[in-house]
mmCIF file of C-alpha atoms in Angstrom:
data_model
loop_
_atom_site.group_PDB
_atom_site.id
_atom_site.type_symbol
_atom_site.label_atom_id
_atom_site.label_comp_id
_atom_site.label_asym_id
_atom_site.label_seq_id
_atom_site.Cartn_x
_atom_site.Cartn_y
_atom_site.Cartn_z
ATOM 1 C CA MET J 1396 0.305 -14.114 7.957
ATOM 2 C CA PRO J 1397 3.058 -13.235 5.358
ATOM 3 C CA LEU J 1398 3.541 -9.410 4.651
ATOM 4 C CA SER J 1399 4.309 -9.309 1.092
ATOM 5 C CA PHE J 1400 5.611 -5.814 1.256
ATOM 6 C CA LEU J 1401 8.341 -6.755 3.503
ATOM 7 C CA THR J 1402 9.495 -9.864 1.320
ATOM 8 C CA ALA J 1403 10.645 -7.935 -1.619
ATOM 9 C CA ASP J 1404 14.389 -8.874 -1.484
ATOM 10 C CA ARG J 1405 13.639 -12.860 -1.045
ATOM 11 C CA ALA J 1406 15.392 -13.376 -4.323
ATOM 12 C CA PHE J 1407 18.227 -11.542 -3.442
ATOM 13 C CA ASP J 1408 18.457 -13.201 -0.193
ATOM 14 C CA ALA J 1409 18.413 -16.628 -1.793
ATOM 15 C CA GLY J 1410 21.450 -15.779 -3.783
ATOM 16 C CA ASP J 1411 19.601 -15.583 -7.095
ATOM 17 C CA ASP J 1412 21.560 -13.536 -9.514
ATOM 18 C CA THR J 1413 19.009 -13.024 -12.020
ATOM 19 C CA ALA J 1414 18.017 -9.433 -12.667
ATOM 20 C CA LEU J 1415 14.327 -9.908 -12.967
ATOM 21 C CA PRO J 1416 13.748 -12.672 -10.129
ATOM 22 C CA TYR J 1417 9.794 -12.900 -10.192
ATOM 23 C CA ASP J 1418 7.856 -15.275 -12.031
ATOM 24 C CA ASP J 1419 4.845 -12.983 -12.956
ATOM 25 C CA HIS J 1420 5.915 -9.615 -14.332
ATOM 26 C CA ASP J 1421 2.302 -8.357 -14.399
ATOM 27 C CA HIS J 1422 2.063 -7.636 -10.851
ATOM 28 C CA TRP J 1423 3.469 -4.605 -9.456
ATOM 29 C CA ARG J 1424 6.479 -5.151 -7.095
ATOM 30 C CA ARG J 1425 8.748 -3.066 -5.219
ATOM 31 C CA PRO J 1426 12.218 -4.582 -5.644
ATOM 32 C CA TYR J 1427 13.650 -3.382 -2.360
ATOM 33 C CA ARG J 1428 12.569 -3.690 1.364
ATOM 34 C CA PRO J 1429 11.019 -0.642 3.105
ATOM 35 C CA GLY J 1430 14.018 0.944 4.906
ATOM 36 C CA PRO J 1431 14.432 1.313 8.664
ATOM 37 C CA TRP J 1432 13.314 5.121 8.849
ATOM 38 C CA ARG J 1433 10.239 4.276 6.917
ATOM 39 C CA VAL J 1434 9.213 1.437 9.125
ATOM 40 C CA GLY J 1435 10.355 3.059 12.276
ATOM 41 C CA VAL J 1436 8.064 6.195 11.750
ATOM 42 C CA SER J 1437 5.331 3.857 10.726
ATOM 43 C CA ALA J 1438 5.652 1.751 13.780
ATOM 44 C CA VAL J 1439 5.475 5.134 16.125
ATOM 45 C CA LEU J 1440 2.373 6.173 14.184
ATOM 46 C CA LEU J 1441 0.786 2.764 14.816
ATOM 47 C CA LEU J 1442 1.702 3.102 18.622
ATOM 48 C CA LEU J 1443 0.284 6.646 18.515
ATOM 49 C CA SER J 1444 -2.892 5.374 17.152
ATOM 50 C CA SER J 1445 -3.382 2.672 19.654
ATOM 51 C CA PHE J 1446 -3.161 5.548 22.362
ATOM 52 C CA ILE J 1447 -5.609 7.452 20.416
ATOM 53 C CA LEU J 1448 -8.044 4.501 20.148
ATOM 54 C CA PHE J 1449 -7.610 4.050 23.966
ATOM 55 C CA ALA J 1450 -8.750 7.752 24.283
ATOM 56 C CA THR J 1451 -11.820 6.967 21.937
ATOM 57 C CA VAL J 1452 -12.797 4.055 24.409
ATOM 58 C CA VAL J 1453 -12.399 6.305 27.498
ATOM 59 C CA THR J 1454 -14.173 9.181 25.832
ATOM 60 C CA ALA J 1455 -17.082 7.137 24.637
ATOM 61 C CA LEU J 1456 -17.376 5.522 28.067
ATOM 62 C CA ALA J 1457 -17.146 8.863 30.024
ATOM 63 C CA ALA J 1458 -18.772 11.488 27.865
ATOM 64 C CA GLY J 1459 -20.114 9.872 24.806
ATOM 65 C CA GLY J 1460 -21.135 11.507 21.650
ATOM 66 C CA SER J 1461 -19.069 13.642 19.171
ATOM 67 C CA GLY J 1462 -15.783 13.436 21.125
ATOM 68 C CA ALA J 1463 -15.625 9.724 20.736
ATOM 69 C CA VAL J 1464 -16.469 10.034 17.025
ATOM 70 C CA VAL J 1465 -13.508 12.656 16.570
ATOM 71 C CA CYS J 1466 -11.177 10.348 18.400
ATOM 72 C CA ALA J 1467 -12.092 7.388 16.118
ATOM 73 C CA VAL J 1468 -11.773 9.431 12.779
ATOM 74 C CA VAL J 1469 -8.421 10.779 14.022
ATOM 75 C CA THR J 1470 -7.418 7.164 14.734
ATOM 76 C CA LEU J 1471 -8.424 5.811 11.173
ATOM 77 C CA ALA J 1472 -6.485 8.698 9.672
ATOM 78 C CA VAL J 1473 -3.121 7.940 11.490
ATOM 79 C CA ILE J 1474 -3.712 4.147 10.736
ATOM 80 C CA ALA J 1475 -4.417 5.067 7.202
ATOM 81 C CA VAL J 1476 -1.012 7.326 7.147
ATOM 82 C CA ALA J 1477 1.034 4.646 8.774
ATOM 83 C CA LEU J 1478 -0.032 2.231 6.054
ATOM 84 C CA ARG J 1479 0.423 4.356 3.245
ATOM 85 C CA MET J 1480 3.819 5.279 4.271
ATOM 86 C CA LEU J 1481 4.527 1.614 4.149
ATOM 87 C CA ARG J 1482 3.352 1.373 0.411
ATOM 88 C CA MET J 1483 5.316 4.576 -0.665
ATOM 89 C CA GLY J 1484 8.257 4.018 -2.964
ATOM 90 C CA THR J 1485 8.946 2.885 -6.483
ATOM 91 C CA TRP J 1486 7.284 -0.157 -7.710
ATOM 92 C CA VAL J 1487 7.911 -1.834 -11.172
ATOM 93 C CA SER J 1488 6.032 -4.249 -13.806
ATOM 94 C CA ARG J 1489 5.922 -5.185 -17.230
ATOM 95 C CA HIS J 1490 3.579 -2.105 -17.720
ATOM 96 C CA GLY J 1491 6.001 0.547 -16.296
ATOM 97 C CA VAL J 1492 6.985 2.084 -13.169
ATOM 98 C CA ARG J 1493 4.948 3.626 -10.297
ATOM 99 C CA ARG J 1494 5.702 6.287 -8.003
ATOM 100 C CA VAL J 1495 3.947 5.999 -4.926
ATOM 101 C CA GLY J 1496 3.860 8.877 -2.562
ATOM 102 C CA LEU J 1497 2.064 9.771 0.656
ATOM 103 C CA LEU J 1498 -0.819 11.601 -1.203
ATOM 104 C CA ARG J 1499 -0.210 10.892 -4.944
ATOM 105 C CA THR J 1500 0.605 7.894 -7.132
ATOM 106 C CA SER J 1501 2.063 8.520 -10.689
ATOM 107 C CA THR J 1502 2.534 5.770 -13.241
ATOM 108 C CA VAL J 1503 5.027 5.981 -16.279
ATOM 109 C CA ALA J 1504 4.677 3.454 -19.081
ATOM 110 C CA TRP J 1505 8.124 1.899 -20.162
ATOM 111 C CA GLY J 1506 7.224 2.937 -23.876
ATOM 112 C CA GLN J 1507 7.191 6.524 -22.606
ATOM 113 C CA ALA J 1508 10.668 6.291 -21.072
ATOM 114 C CA VAL J 1509 13.961 7.080 -22.940
ATOM 115 C CA GLY J 1510 16.078 5.373 -20.097
ATOM 116 C CA VAL J 1511 16.572 4.654 -16.554
ATOM 117 C CA ARG J 1512 19.894 5.883 -15.016
ATOM 118 C CA THR J 1513 21.878 6.596 -11.877
ATOM 119 C CA VAL J 1514 23.225 10.254 -11.333
ATOM 120 C CA GLN J 1515 25.205 12.287 -8.787
ATOM 121 C CA GLN J 1516 23.019 15.203 -7.968
ATOM 122 C CA PRO J 1517 21.704 17.247 -5.010
ATOM 123 C CA VAL J 1518 18.934 15.088 -3.381
ATOM 124 C CA ARG J 1519 16.357 15.828 -0.734
ATOM 125 C CA TRP J 1520 17.188 14.436 2.752
ATOM 126 C CA LEU J 1521 14.434 12.015 4.223
ATOM 127 C CA GLY J 1522 12.101 13.769 1.882
ATOM 128 C CA LEU J 1523 12.813 17.396 3.658
ATOM 129 C CA PRO J 1524 13.477 20.738 1.941
ATOM 130 C CA ARG J 1525 17.269 20.373 2.742
ATOM 131 C CA THR J 1526 19.350 19.020 -0.098
ATOM 132 C CA VAL J 1527 22.499 16.912 0.203
ATOM 133 C CA GLN J 1528 24.793 15.657 -2.532
ATOM 134 C CA GLY J 1529 23.822 11.941 -3.440
ATOM 135 C CA GLN J 1530 22.880 9.716 -5.894
ATOM 136 C CA ALA J 1531 19.258 9.315 -7.391
ATOM 137 C CA LEU J 1532 17.857 6.993 -9.944
ATOM 138 C CA VAL J 1533 15.941 8.920 -12.412
ATOM 139 C CA LEU J 1534 13.579 7.969 -15.344
ATOM 140 C CA VAL J 1535 14.093 10.178 -18.237
ATOM 141 C CA ARG J 1536 10.908 10.528 -20.436
ATOM 142 C CA HIS J 1537 10.855 11.434 -24.011
ATOM 143 C CA ARG J 1538 10.304 15.103 -23.471
ATOM 144 C CA GLY J 1539 13.695 15.230 -21.451
ATOM 145 C CA GLU J 1540 11.846 15.366 -18.209
ATOM 146 C CA GLN J 1541 13.710 13.550 -15.248
ATOM 147 C CA VAL J 1542 11.448 11.780 -12.703
ATOM 148 C CA PRO J 1543 13.487 10.828 -9.447
ATOM 149 C CA LEU J 1544 12.760 7.312 -8.577
ATOM 150 C CA LEU J 1545 14.961 6.538 -5.657
ATOM 151 C CA THR J 1546 17.658 8.457 -3.741
ATOM 152 C CA THR J 1547 20.425 7.562 -1.472
ATOM 153 C CA HIS J 1548 19.036 9.643 1.314
ATOM 154 C CA SER J 1549 15.504 8.875 1.237
ATOM 155 C CA ALA J 1550 13.658 6.804 4.084
ATOM 156 C CA ASP J 1551 14.436 3.487 2.514
ATOM 157 C CA PHE J 1552 18.103 3.855 1.829
ATOM 158 C CA LEU J 1553 19.460 6.579 4.039
ATOM 159 C CA SER J 1554 21.938 4.062 5.846
ATOM 160 C CA SER J 1555 22.312 1.529 3.432
ATOM 161 C CA GLY J 1556 24.159 2.361 0.061
ATOM 162 C CA ASP J 1557 24.238 -1.221 -0.825
ATOM 163 C CA ALA J 1558 20.458 -1.754 -0.864
ATOM 164 C CA PHE J 1559 20.393 1.707 -2.977
ATOM 165 C CA ASP J 1560 22.616 0.220 -5.518
ATOM 166 C CA ARG J 1561 21.080 -3.207 -5.766
ATOM 167 C CA ALA J 1562 17.641 -1.506 -5.983
ATOM 168 C CA ALA J 1563 18.912 1.033 -8.796
ATOM 169 C CA ASP J 1564 20.344 -2.100 -10.396
ATOM 170 C CA THR J 1565 17.101 -4.045 -10.328
ATOM 171 C CA VAL J 1566 14.708 -1.156 -11.739
ATOM 172 C CA GLU J 1567 17.337 -0.378 -14.489
ATOM 173 C CA ALA J 1568 17.034 -3.974 -15.570
ATOM 174 C CA TRP J 1569 13.311 -3.871 -15.493
ATOM 175 C CA GLY J 1570 13.531 -0.608 -17.663
ATOM 176 C CA ALA J 1571 16.105 -2.304 -19.987
ATOM 177 C CA GLU J 1572 14.099 -5.288 -20.414
ATOM 178 C CA TYR J 1573 10.689 -3.570 -21.361
ATOM 179 C CA ARG J 1574 11.880 -0.724 -22.979
ATOM 180 C CA SER J 1575 13.485 -2.869 -25.611
ATOM 181 C CA ALA J 1576 10.478 -5.125 -25.780
ATOM 182 C CA ARG J 1577 8.099 -2.044 -26.723
#
């Protein structure tokens, strides 16, 4: 079964130099692969959910009732968080740019954006409150508000500056293409 969220860079792997390598620009696409930190944490959560699911079966066989239901609900919640973590990130399409977080998703149409640019600024390290100096790809709105889309110290790009540069260039290319078309 192909996992479409893991094959985002297939055009770059094939050596295609086009900025917008996808045929259908109406579908939301993440122009980079999930990073090793994000995949690793999701894998650990899925492993944890298998142990909780085993506890659910043991509880259902031994005591039955409400304990097994609670364990099953916790298992489903952990699986949902792990899968949502894999979906987190920046997604682009002809319609705009979408920032998917753990609990919230926000979409900005290309017509509401003034520009997309890379800036040097303090960024959050792995999404924690601690900040370090790094680069961020920001979307500038008409009101002057800057929305960070990607950072060099996120779970996707912490150990790979080249992947950040490639993803930032791709999102900037999508922005330039569709802001000018509006």
